[in-house]
Amino acid sequence: MDDRTIHFSYDLLILVLRWLQDDYNSLFHSALVDHSFREAAATYLYRKVTFSPAFTPVLDLKRRDPLQEGLFVSAQMPHNAPLVRRLEVSGFVSTRPAPLNKLPGYLMGALECWVNLHTVVFAPRQYHEDLFTDILPLLPRLQRLRSISVNPSCADEKHAAALVQLRRLESLTIHSPTRAILQFLPDWLKELEPTLREFRLTHGCGSVTPGVLRSFLPHLQNVPTFAIGLSYSLTDDDVFKFWQDMPRLESLEARYYRQLRPPIRPRLTHLRSLTARFWSLHSVEETHAFCHWICLVVSKAPLETLKMVCESECFLWFNHDPLVEHLCVKHSKTLRSLHMHDSFISKDALRALCRSCTALEELSVSIRREALNDFPSIAAPLVRLHTVVFTIRHIKRRMDISQEFAERIFRSAPSLRRVTVDEKRFEVRRVRCLR
């Protein structure tokens, strides 16, 4: 070998390849360079193993078994198995029972190898009822397991007793919690209290009543992250009082639905991050009611991150200007990240946002074309802004901006690095070359 060949250390390569951590094709080719590259690339290649089959309308008996080759198999090799930190089973898994469905057997063998698993996600959309029957009793053997996310496939009457045997969890997520798991939760949360820091009940939470919710409270006094899905059994007052009695609550995710009774104003003095999920808003009145609900939740909070997510595919675009006005008045000094990709704001609201919320680092909103054209002239106060995402509304076709206009946007804010307009992305490494 040429003596002039440069050898990079593992410590340096692991930092460089982090930029490619989700680009498996590039990681694969990097692993072919030499031994040092292989070790560094393997850390990201085998960090997570995901099995998430797409939906197929018919059963294809001629289809090759995807778990007999590829990443799932190579991740079980002795030199790769210690690198696996995350396992996910999701998507449309076969509804055939074992032994016709070989997935349970494969998972049992894999769990014997992946002793360093930190995160497990068992949330298939389609599955056989006994898919995880023999898998759940193996999870307590994973000494490094700290995070688990499950849906009814693991939390029904048949599996709940095995699931709640897990200890030392730092993060617990239950999608569409069943009555069976809710009965176990108070005692389970008591066992997890010394370590638990994130607790989420997501999607359909119709079985979560005010009494059930209050039964969790004594064991969530040290939990800073909480999420609750949609439950028509809970009023705003129920959830507001519950959040208010969590003294360390810093990050919150909630599903909004409109209620006619005016709620209390909660004092969430430690809340820094809010994710508000909602269904399509069909009138100005509904939109302003949603804005008012968010304003109530964050009124006493040192808010840094606000994310609004629409769960509907059909949108009617009414402006969320009252919310922007509140943010400019109450949170202009603390707000760092604003994600309103599914929420429309006017040109005047965008101008006020740029003028007042000068600490913004990330911004994602829906606007008109006129507001986009105006942005380069009003973005100068946003000295920390590094990422903007604009969705253009009220036009018939997706807007295709030129590179020259993208350069104008980059020049408008000194720290801006990434610009996306209608899913067309521009990125720069050095702003110096654009000036």
Coordinates of N, CA, C and O in Angstrom, one line a residue, residues 8-135:
F8 N -8.0 7.6 8.3 CA -8.8 8.4 9.2 C -9.2 7.5 10.4 O -9.5 6.3 10.3
S9 N -9.2 8.2 11.5 CA -9.5 7.5 12.8 C -11.0 7.2 12.9 O -11.8 8.0 12.3
Y10 N -11.4 6.3 13.7 CA -12.8 6.0 13.9 C -13.5 7.2 14.5 O -14.7 7.5 14.1
D11 N -12.9 7.8 15.4 CA -13.5 9.0 16.1 C -13.9 10.1 15.1 O -14.9 10.8 15.3
L12 N -13.1 10.3 14.1 CA -13.3 11.3 13.1 C -14.4 10.8 12.1 O -15.3 11.6 11.8
L13 N -14.3 9.6 11.7 CA -15.2 9.0 10.7 C -16.7 9.0 11.2 O -17.6 9.2 10.5
I14 N -16.8 8.7 12.5 CA -18.1 8.5 13.1 C -18.9 9.9 13.1 O -20.1 10.0 12.9
L15 N -18.1 11.0 13.2 CA -18.7 12.3 13.1 C -19.0 12.7 11.6 O -20.1 13.3 11.4
V16 N -18.2 12.3 10.7 CA -18.4 12.6 9.3 C -19.6 11.9 8.8 O -20.5 12.4 8.1
L17 N -19.7 10.6 9.1 CA -20.7 9.7 8.5 C -22.1 10.0 9.2 O -23.1 9.5 8.7
R18 N -22.1 10.7 10.3 CA -23.3 11.0 10.9 C -24.2 11.8 9.9 O -25.5 11.8 10.0
W19 N -23.6 12.6 9.0 CA -24.4 13.3 8.0 C -25.1 12.4 7.1 O -26.0 12.8 6.4
L20 N -24.7 11.1 7.0 CA -25.3 10.2 6.1 C -26.0 9.1 6.8 O -26.3 8.0 6.3
Q21 N -26.4 9.3 8.1 CA -26.9 8.3 8.9 C -28.2 7.7 8.4 O -28.5 6.5 8.7
D22 N -29.0 8.4 7.6 CA -30.2 7.8 7.0 C -30.1 7.5 5.5 O -31.0 7.1 4.9
D23 N -28.9 7.7 5.0 CA -28.6 7.4 3.6 C -27.9 6.0 3.5 O -26.7 5.9 3.5
Y24 N -28.7 4.9 3.5 CA -28.1 3.6 3.6 C -27.3 3.2 2.4 O -26.3 2.5 2.5
N25 N -27.6 3.7 1.2 CA -26.8 3.4 0.0 C -25.4 4.0 0.1 O -24.4 3.3 -0.1
S26 N -25.3 5.3 0.6 CA -24.0 5.9 0.8 C -23.2 5.2 1.9 O -22.0 5.0 1.8
L27 N -23.9 4.8 3.0 CA -23.2 4.1 4.1 C -22.7 2.8 3.6 O -21.6 2.4 4.0
F28 N -23.5 2.1 2.8 CA -23.0 0.8 2.3 C -21.7 1.0 1.5 O -20.7 0.2 1.6
H29 N -21.7 1.9 0.6 CA -20.5 2.1 -0.2 C -19.3 2.6 0.6 O -18.1 2.3 0.4
S30 N -19.6 3.4 1.7 CA -18.5 3.9 2.6 C -17.9 2.7 3.3 O -16.7 2.7 3.6
A31 N -18.7 1.7 3.6 CA -18.2 0.5 4.3 C -17.2 -0.3 3.5 O -16.5 -1.1 4.1
L32 N -17.2 -0.1 2.2 CA -16.3 -0.8 1.3 C -14.9 -0.2 1.2 O -14.0 -0.8 0.5
V33 N -14.7 1.0 1.8 CA -13.4 1.7 1.6 C -12.3 1.0 2.3 O -11.3 0.6 1.6
D34 N -12.4 0.8 3.6 CA -11.4 0.1 4.3 C -12.0 -0.3 5.7 O -13.1 -0.1 6.0
H35 N -11.1 -0.9 6.5 CA -11.6 -1.4 7.8 C -12.2 -0.3 8.7 O -13.2 -0.4 9.4
S36 N -11.5 0.8 8.7 CA -12.0 2.0 9.6 C -13.3 2.5 9.1 O -14.2 2.8 9.9
F37 N -13.5 2.6 7.8 CA -14.7 3.1 7.3 C -15.8 2.1 7.6 O -17.0 2.4 7.8
R38 N -15.5 0.8 7.4 CA -16.5 -0.3 7.7 C -17.0 -0.2 9.1 O -18.2 -0.3 9.4
E39 N -16.1 0.0 10.1 CA -16.5 0.0 11.5 C -17.4 1.2 11.7 O -18.4 1.1 12.4
A40 N -17.1 2.4 11.2 CA -17.8 3.6 11.4 C -19.2 3.5 10.7 O -20.2 3.9 11.3
A41 N -19.2 3.1 9.4 CA -20.4 3.0 8.7 C -21.4 1.9 9.3 O -22.6 2.1 9.3
A42 N -20.8 0.8 9.8 CA -21.7 -0.2 10.4 C -22.4 0.3 11.6 O -23.5 -0.2 11.9
T43 N -21.9 1.2 12.3 CA -22.5 1.8 13.5 C -23.9 2.4 13.1 O -24.8 2.3 13.9
Y44 N -23.9 3.1 12.0 CA -25.2 3.7 11.5 C -26.0 2.7 10.7 O -27.3 2.7 10.7
L45 N -25.4 1.8 9.9 CA -26.1 0.8 9.1 C -27.0 -0.1 10.0 O -28.1 -0.4 9.6
Y46 N -26.4 -0.5 11.1 CA -27.1 -1.5 11.9 C -27.7 -0.9 13.2 O -28.2 -1.7 14.1
R47 N -27.7 0.4 13.3 CA -28.2 1.0 14.5 C -29.7 0.7 14.7 O -30.2 0.5 15.8
K48 N -30.5 0.7 13.6 CA -31.9 0.4 13.7 C -32.3 -0.6 12.6 O -31.8 -0.6 11.5
V49 N -33.1 -1.6 13.0 CA -33.7 -2.6 12.1 C -35.2 -2.4 12.1 O -35.8 -2.5 13.1
T50 N -35.7 -2.2 10.9 CA -37.1 -2.0 10.7 C -37.8 -3.0 9.8 O -37.2 -3.2 8.7
F51 N -38.9 -3.6 10.2 CA -39.6 -4.5 9.3 C -41.0 -3.9 9.2 O -41.8 -3.9 10.2
S52 N -41.3 -3.3 8.1 CA -42.6 -2.6 7.9 C -43.1 -2.9 6.5 O -43.0 -2.0 5.6
P53 N -43.8 -4.0 6.3 CA -44.3 -4.4 4.9 C -45.4 -3.4 4.4 O -46.2 -2.9 5.2
A54 N -45.4 -3.1 3.2 CA -46.4 -2.3 2.6 C -47.7 -3.2 2.4 O -47.7 -4.4 2.5
F55 N -48.8 -2.5 2.2 CA -50.1 -3.2 2.0 C -50.1 -3.9 0.7 O -49.7 -3.4 -0.4
T56 N -50.6 -5.1 0.7 CA -50.8 -5.9 -0.5 C -52.2 -6.5 -0.5 O -52.6 -7.1 0.5
P57 N -53.0 -6.3 -1.5 CA -54.4 -6.7 -1.5 C -54.6 -8.2 -1.5 O -55.6 -8.7 -1.1
V58 N -53.6 -9.0 -2.0 CA -53.7 -10.4 -2.1 C -52.4 -11.0 -1.5 O -51.3 -10.4 -1.5
L59 N -52.5 -12.3 -1.0 CA -51.3 -13.0 -0.5 C -50.5 -13.6 -1.7 O -51.1 -14.4 -2.4
D60 N -49.3 -13.2 -1.8 CA -48.4 -13.7 -2.9 C -47.6 -14.8 -2.3 O -46.6 -14.6 -1.6
L61 N -47.9 -16.1 -2.6 CA -47.2 -17.2 -2.1 C -45.9 -17.4 -2.7 O -45.0 -18.2 -2.2
K62 N -45.6 -16.8 -3.9 CA -44.4 -16.9 -4.6 C -43.4 -15.9 -4.1 O -42.2 -15.9 -4.6
R63 N -43.8 -15.0 -3.3 CA -42.9 -13.9 -2.9 C -41.8 -14.4 -2.0 O -42.1 -15.2 -1.0
R64 N -40.6 -14.0 -2.2 CA -39.5 -14.5 -1.3 C -39.6 -13.8 0.1 O -40.0 -12.7 0.2
D65 N -39.2 -14.6 1.0 CA -39.3 -14.1 2.4 C -38.2 -13.0 2.6 O -37.0 -13.3 2.6
P66 N -38.6 -11.8 2.9 CA -37.7 -10.7 3.1 C -36.8 -10.8 4.3 O -35.8 -10.1 4.4
L67 N -37.2 -11.6 5.3 CA -36.4 -11.8 6.5 C -35.3 -12.8 6.4 O -34.6 -13.1 7.4
Q68 N -35.2 -13.5 5.2 CA -34.2 -14.5 5.1 C -32.9 -13.9 4.4 O -32.0 -14.6 4.1
E69 N -32.9 -12.6 4.1 CA -31.8 -12.0 3.5 C -31.8 -10.5 3.9 O -32.7 -10.0 4.6
G70 N -30.7 -9.8 3.5 CA -30.6 -8.4 3.7 C -30.2 -8.0 5.1 O -29.6 -8.7 5.8
L71 N -30.7 -6.8 5.5 CA -30.2 -6.2 6.7 C -30.6 -7.0 7.9 O -29.9 -7.2 8.9
F72 N -31.8 -7.6 7.9 CA -32.3 -8.4 9.1 C -31.4 -9.6 9.4 O -31.1 -9.9 10.5
V73 N -30.8 -10.2 8.3 CA -29.9 -11.3 8.5 C -28.5 -10.9 8.9 O -27.9 -11.4 9.9
S74 N -28.0 -9.9 8.2 CA -26.6 -9.4 8.5 C -26.5 -8.8 9.8 O -25.5 -8.8 10.4
A75 N -27.6 -8.2 10.3 CA -27.6 -7.6 11.6 C -27.5 -8.6 12.8 O -27.1 -8.2 13.9
Q76 N -27.7 -9.9 12.5 CA -27.6 -10.9 13.5 C -26.2 -11.5 13.5 O -25.9 -12.4 14.4
M77 N -25.3 -11.1 12.6 CA -23.9 -11.6 12.6 C -23.2 -11.2 13.9 O -23.5 -10.0 14.4
P78 N -22.3 -12.0 14.4 CA -21.7 -11.6 15.7 C -21.0 -10.3 15.8 O -21.1 -9.6 16.8
H79 N -20.4 -9.8 14.7 CA -19.8 -8.5 14.7 C -20.7 -7.3 14.5 O -20.3 -6.2 14.7
N80 N -22.0 -7.6 14.1 CA -22.9 -6.5 13.9 C -24.0 -6.5 14.9 O -24.6 -5.4 15.2
A81 N -24.3 -7.6 15.5 CA -25.4 -7.7 16.5 C -25.3 -6.7 17.7 O -26.3 -6.1 18.1
P82 N -24.1 -6.5 18.2 CA -24.0 -5.5 19.3 C -24.3 -4.1 18.9 O -24.5 -3.2 19.8
L83 N -24.4 -3.8 17.6 CA -24.6 -2.4 17.1 C -26.1 -2.1 17.1 O -26.4 -0.9 17.0
V84 N -27.0 -3.0 17.1 CA -28.4 -2.8 16.9 C -29.0 -2.2 18.2 O -28.9 -2.8 19.3
R85 N -29.5 -1.0 18.1 CA -30.1 -0.3 19.2 C -31.6 -0.1 19.1 O -32.3 0.1 20.1
R86 N -32.2 -0.3 17.9 CA -33.6 0.0 17.8 C -34.2 -1.1 16.9 O -33.7 -1.4 15.8
L87 N -35.4 -1.7 17.3 CA -36.1 -2.6 16.5 C -37.5 -2.1 16.3 O -38.2 -1.8 17.3
E88 N -38.0 -2.1 15.1 CA -39.4 -1.7 14.8 C -40.1 -2.7 13.9 O -39.5 -3.2 12.9
V89 N -41.3 -3.1 14.3 CA -42.2 -3.9 13.5 C -43.5 -3.1 13.4 O -44.2 -2.8 14.3
S90 N -43.7 -2.8 12.1 CA -44.9 -1.9 11.8 C -45.5 -2.3 10.5 O -45.0 -3.3 9.9
G91 N -46.4 -1.5 9.9 CA -46.9 -1.8 8.6 C -47.9 -2.9 8.6 O -48.5 -3.3 9.6
F92 N -48.0 -3.6 7.4 CA -49.0 -4.6 7.2 C -48.4 -6.0 7.3 O -48.0 -6.6 6.3
V93 N -48.3 -6.5 8.5 CA -47.7 -7.8 8.7 C -48.7 -8.9 8.4 O -49.9 -8.7 8.5
S94 N -48.2 -10.0 7.9 CA -49.1 -11.2 7.6 C -50.1 -11.5 8.7 O -49.7 -11.6 9.9
T95 N -51.3 -11.8 8.4 CA -52.3 -12.2 9.4 C -52.3 -13.7 9.6 O -53.2 -14.2 10.3
R96 N -51.4 -14.4 8.9 CA -51.4 -15.9 9.0 C -50.8 -16.3 10.4 O -49.9 -15.6 10.9
P97 N -51.3 -17.4 11.0 CA -50.7 -17.8 12.3 C -49.4 -18.5 12.1 O -49.0 -19.0 11.0
A98 N -48.6 -18.6 13.2 CA -47.4 -19.5 13.1 C -47.9 -21.0 13.0 O -48.9 -21.3 13.6
P99 N -47.1 -21.8 12.4 CA -45.8 -21.6 11.7 C -45.9 -21.1 10.3 O -44.8 -20.9 9.7
L100 N -47.1 -20.8 9.8 CA -47.2 -20.3 8.4 C -46.6 -18.9 8.4 O -45.9 -18.5 7.4
N101 N -46.7 -18.1 9.4 CA -46.1 -16.8 9.5 C -44.8 -17.0 10.3 O -44.8 -17.4 11.5
K102 N -43.6 -16.8 9.7 CA -42.3 -17.1 10.3 C -41.8 -16.0 11.1 O -40.7 -16.1 11.8
L103 N -42.5 -14.8 11.1 CA -41.9 -13.6 11.8 C -41.7 -13.8 13.3 O -40.6 -13.5 13.8
P104 N -42.6 -14.4 14.0 CA -42.4 -14.6 15.5 C -41.1 -15.4 15.7 O -40.3 -15.1 16.6
G105 N -40.8 -16.5 14.9 CA -39.6 -17.2 15.1 C -38.4 -16.4 14.8 O -37.4 -16.5 15.5
Y106 N -38.4 -15.6 13.7 CA -37.3 -14.8 13.4 C -37.0 -13.8 14.5 O -35.8 -13.5 14.8
L107 N -38.1 -13.2 15.1 CA -37.9 -12.2 16.1 C -37.3 -12.8 17.4 O -36.4 -12.2 18.0
M108 N -37.7 -14.0 17.7 CA -37.2 -14.7 18.9 C -35.7 -14.9 18.7 O -34.9 -14.7 19.7
G109 N -35.3 -15.4 17.6 CA -33.8 -15.5 17.3 C -33.1 -14.3 17.3 O -31.9 -14.2 17.9
A110 N -33.7 -13.2 16.8 CA -33.0 -11.9 16.7 C -32.8 -11.3 18.1 O -31.8 -10.7 18.4
L111 N -33.8 -11.4 19.0 CA -33.7 -10.9 20.3 C -32.6 -11.5 21.1 O -32.1 -10.9 22.0
E112 N -32.3 -12.8 20.8 CA -31.2 -13.4 21.5 C -29.9 -12.8 21.1 O -28.9 -12.8 21.9
C113 N -29.8 -12.3 19.9 CA -28.6 -11.7 19.4 C -28.4 -10.2 19.8 O -27.3 -9.7 20.2
W114 N -29.6 -9.5 19.7 CA -29.5 -8.0 19.9 C -29.6 -7.6 21.4 O -30.6 -7.1 21.8
V115 N -28.6 -7.9 22.1 CA -28.6 -7.7 23.6 C -28.5 -6.2 24.0 O -28.8 -5.9 25.1
N116 N -28.2 -5.4 23.0 CA -28.0 -3.9 23.3 C -29.2 -3.1 22.9 O -29.1 -1.9 22.8
L117 N -30.3 -3.7 22.6 CA -31.5 -3.0 22.2 C -31.9 -1.9 23.2 O -32.0 -2.2 24.4
H118 N -32.1 -0.7 22.8 CA -32.5 0.4 23.6 C -33.9 0.7 23.4 O -34.6 1.1 24.3
T119 N -34.4 0.6 22.1 CA -35.8 1.0 21.8 C -36.5 -0.1 21.0 O -35.9 -0.7 20.1
V120 N -37.7 -0.4 21.4 CA -38.5 -1.4 20.7 C -39.8 -0.8 20.3 O -40.5 -0.2 21.1
V121 N -40.2 -0.9 19.0 CA -41.5 -0.4 18.5 C -42.2 -1.6 17.9 O -41.8 -2.2 16.9
F122 N -43.3 -2.0 18.6 CA -44.2 -3.0 18.0 C -45.6 -2.4 17.8 O -46.4 -2.3 18.7
A123 N -45.8 -1.9 16.6 CA -47.0 -1.2 16.2 C -47.5 -1.5 14.8 O -47.6 -0.6 14.0
P124 N -47.7 -2.8 14.5 CA -48.2 -3.1 13.1 C -49.6 -2.7 12.9 O -50.4 -2.7 13.9
R125 N -50.0 -2.3 11.7 CA -51.3 -1.9 11.4 C -52.2 -3.1 11.1 O -53.4 -3.1 11.2
Q126 N -51.6 -4.2 10.7 CA -52.3 -5.4 10.4 C -51.4 -6.6 11.0 O -50.2 -6.6 10.8
Y127 N -52.0 -7.6 11.6 CA -51.3 -8.6 12.3 C -52.2 -9.7 12.8 O -53.4 -9.6 12.8
H128 N -51.5 -10.8 13.1 CA -52.3 -11.9 13.7 C -52.3 -11.7 15.2 O -51.3 -11.2 15.8
E129 N -53.3 -12.1 15.9 CA -53.5 -11.8 17.3 C -52.4 -12.4 18.2 O -52.1 -11.9 19.3
D130 N -51.7 -13.5 17.7 CA -50.7 -14.1 18.5 C -49.2 -13.8 18.0 O -48.3 -14.4 18.4
L131 N -49.1 -12.7 17.3 CA -47.9 -12.3 16.7 C -46.8 -12.1 17.8 O -45.6 -12.6 17.6
F132 N -47.1 -11.4 18.9 CA -46.1 -11.1 19.9 C -46.3 -11.9 21.2 O -45.7 -11.6 22.2
T133 N -47.1 -13.0 21.1 CA -47.4 -13.8 22.3 C -46.1 -14.3 22.9 O -45.9 -14.3 24.2
D134 N -45.2 -14.9 22.1 CA -43.9 -15.5 22.6 C -42.8 -14.5 22.6 O -41.7 -14.8 23.1
I135 N -43.0 -13.3 22.1 CA -42.0 -12.3 22.0 C -41.9 -11.4 23.3 O -40.8 -11.2 23.9

